[in-house]
mmCIF file of C-alpha atoms in Angstrom:
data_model
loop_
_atom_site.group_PDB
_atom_site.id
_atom_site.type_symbol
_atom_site.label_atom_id
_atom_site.label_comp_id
_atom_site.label_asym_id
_atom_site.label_seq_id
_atom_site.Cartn_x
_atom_site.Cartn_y
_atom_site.Cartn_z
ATOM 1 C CA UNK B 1 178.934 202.476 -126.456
ATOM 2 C CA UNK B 2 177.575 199.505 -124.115
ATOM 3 C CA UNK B 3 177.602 197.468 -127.292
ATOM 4 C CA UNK B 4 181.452 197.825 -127.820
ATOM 5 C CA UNK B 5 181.558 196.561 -124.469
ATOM 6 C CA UNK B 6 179.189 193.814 -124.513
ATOM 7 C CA UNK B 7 181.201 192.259 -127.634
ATOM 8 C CA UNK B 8 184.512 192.769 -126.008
ATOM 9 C CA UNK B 9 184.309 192.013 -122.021
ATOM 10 C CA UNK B 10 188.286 191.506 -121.925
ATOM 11 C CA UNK B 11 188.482 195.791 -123.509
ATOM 12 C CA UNK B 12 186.452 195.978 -120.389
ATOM 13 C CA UNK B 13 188.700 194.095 -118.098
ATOM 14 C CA UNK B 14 191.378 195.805 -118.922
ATOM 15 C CA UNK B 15 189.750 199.257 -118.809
ATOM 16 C CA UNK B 16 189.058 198.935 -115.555
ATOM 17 C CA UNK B 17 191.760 196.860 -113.832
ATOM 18 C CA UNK B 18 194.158 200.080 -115.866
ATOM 19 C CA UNK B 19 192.167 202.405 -114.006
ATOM 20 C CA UNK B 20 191.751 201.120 -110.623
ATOM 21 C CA UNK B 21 195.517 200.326 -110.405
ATOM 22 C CA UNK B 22 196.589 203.301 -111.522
ATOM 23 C CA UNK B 23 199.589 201.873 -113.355
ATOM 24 C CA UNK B 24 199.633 203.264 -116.776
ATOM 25 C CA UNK B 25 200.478 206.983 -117.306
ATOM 26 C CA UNK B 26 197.750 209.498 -118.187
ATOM 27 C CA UNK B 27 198.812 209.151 -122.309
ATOM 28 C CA UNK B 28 198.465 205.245 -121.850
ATOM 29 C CA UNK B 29 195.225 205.657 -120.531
ATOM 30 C CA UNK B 30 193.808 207.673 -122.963
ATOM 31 C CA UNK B 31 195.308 205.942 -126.176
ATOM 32 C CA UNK B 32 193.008 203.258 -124.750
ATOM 33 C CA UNK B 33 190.253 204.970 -124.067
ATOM 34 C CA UNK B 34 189.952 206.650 -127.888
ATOM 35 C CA UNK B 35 189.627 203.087 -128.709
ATOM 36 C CA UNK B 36 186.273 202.970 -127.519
ATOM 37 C CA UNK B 37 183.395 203.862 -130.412
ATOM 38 C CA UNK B 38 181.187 206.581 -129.558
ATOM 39 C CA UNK B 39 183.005 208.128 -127.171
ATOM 40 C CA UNK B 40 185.228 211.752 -127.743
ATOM 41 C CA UNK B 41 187.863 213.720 -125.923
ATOM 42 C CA UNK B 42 185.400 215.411 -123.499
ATOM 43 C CA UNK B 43 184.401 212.052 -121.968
ATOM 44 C CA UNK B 44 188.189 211.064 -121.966
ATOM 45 C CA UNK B 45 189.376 213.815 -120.319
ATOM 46 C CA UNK B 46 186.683 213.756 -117.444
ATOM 47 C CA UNK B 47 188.003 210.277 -116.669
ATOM 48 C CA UNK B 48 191.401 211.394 -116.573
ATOM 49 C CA UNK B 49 191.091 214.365 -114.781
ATOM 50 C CA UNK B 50 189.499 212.105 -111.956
ATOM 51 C CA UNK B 51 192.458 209.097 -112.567
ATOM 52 C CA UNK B 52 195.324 211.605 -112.140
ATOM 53 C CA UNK B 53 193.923 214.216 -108.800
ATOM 54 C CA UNK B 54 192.879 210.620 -107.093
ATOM 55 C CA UNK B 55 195.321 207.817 -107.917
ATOM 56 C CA UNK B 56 198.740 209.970 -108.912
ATOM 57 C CA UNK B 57 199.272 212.028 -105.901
ATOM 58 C CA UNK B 58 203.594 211.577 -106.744
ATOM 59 C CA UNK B 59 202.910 213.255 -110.412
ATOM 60 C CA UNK B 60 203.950 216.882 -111.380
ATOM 61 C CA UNK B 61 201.109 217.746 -113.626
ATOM 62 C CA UNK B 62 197.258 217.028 -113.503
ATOM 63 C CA UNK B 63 194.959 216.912 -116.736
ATOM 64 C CA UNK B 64 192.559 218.866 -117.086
ATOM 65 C CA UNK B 65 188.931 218.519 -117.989
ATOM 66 C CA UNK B 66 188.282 219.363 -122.012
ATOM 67 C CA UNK B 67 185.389 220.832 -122.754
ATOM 68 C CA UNK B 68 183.471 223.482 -125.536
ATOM 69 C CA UNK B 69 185.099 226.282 -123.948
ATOM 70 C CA UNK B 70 188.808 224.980 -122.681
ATOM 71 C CA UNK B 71 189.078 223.669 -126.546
ATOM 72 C CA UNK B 72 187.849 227.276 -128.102
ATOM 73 C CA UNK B 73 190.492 228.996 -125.673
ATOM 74 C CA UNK B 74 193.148 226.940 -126.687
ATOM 75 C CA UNK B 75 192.768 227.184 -130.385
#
């Protein structure tokens, strides 16, 4: 994972100013982050369960945290 990051430091820029501005919507923000070899859903989600309870107070809906057993209860 470092080593997508170490051959792309703008990905990494853009990451980060995305997420500390808070700008993009929750689907933006993933889309992104699925671009990133190595890493799956359940890291995604952790990130975006933290970007939407701390940075989108005015938003309706929060996402939750996906995991081995929220995934089995949904299918």
């Amino acid at each position: 994972v470092l080593n997508h990051f170490e051959e792309d430091k703008q990905f990494l820029n853009d990451i980060t100013s995305m997420l500390c501005k808070a700008s993009h919507s929750p689907e933006e923000v993933y889309s992104t982050l699925k671009n990133v070899k190595g890493l799956g859903p359940a890291y995604f989600t952790k990130i975006l369960y933290f970007y939407t309870h701390a940075f989108n107070k005015n938003r309706n809906y929060k996402v939750y945290i996906m995991d081995q057993f929220t995934s089995k209860s949904m299918n």
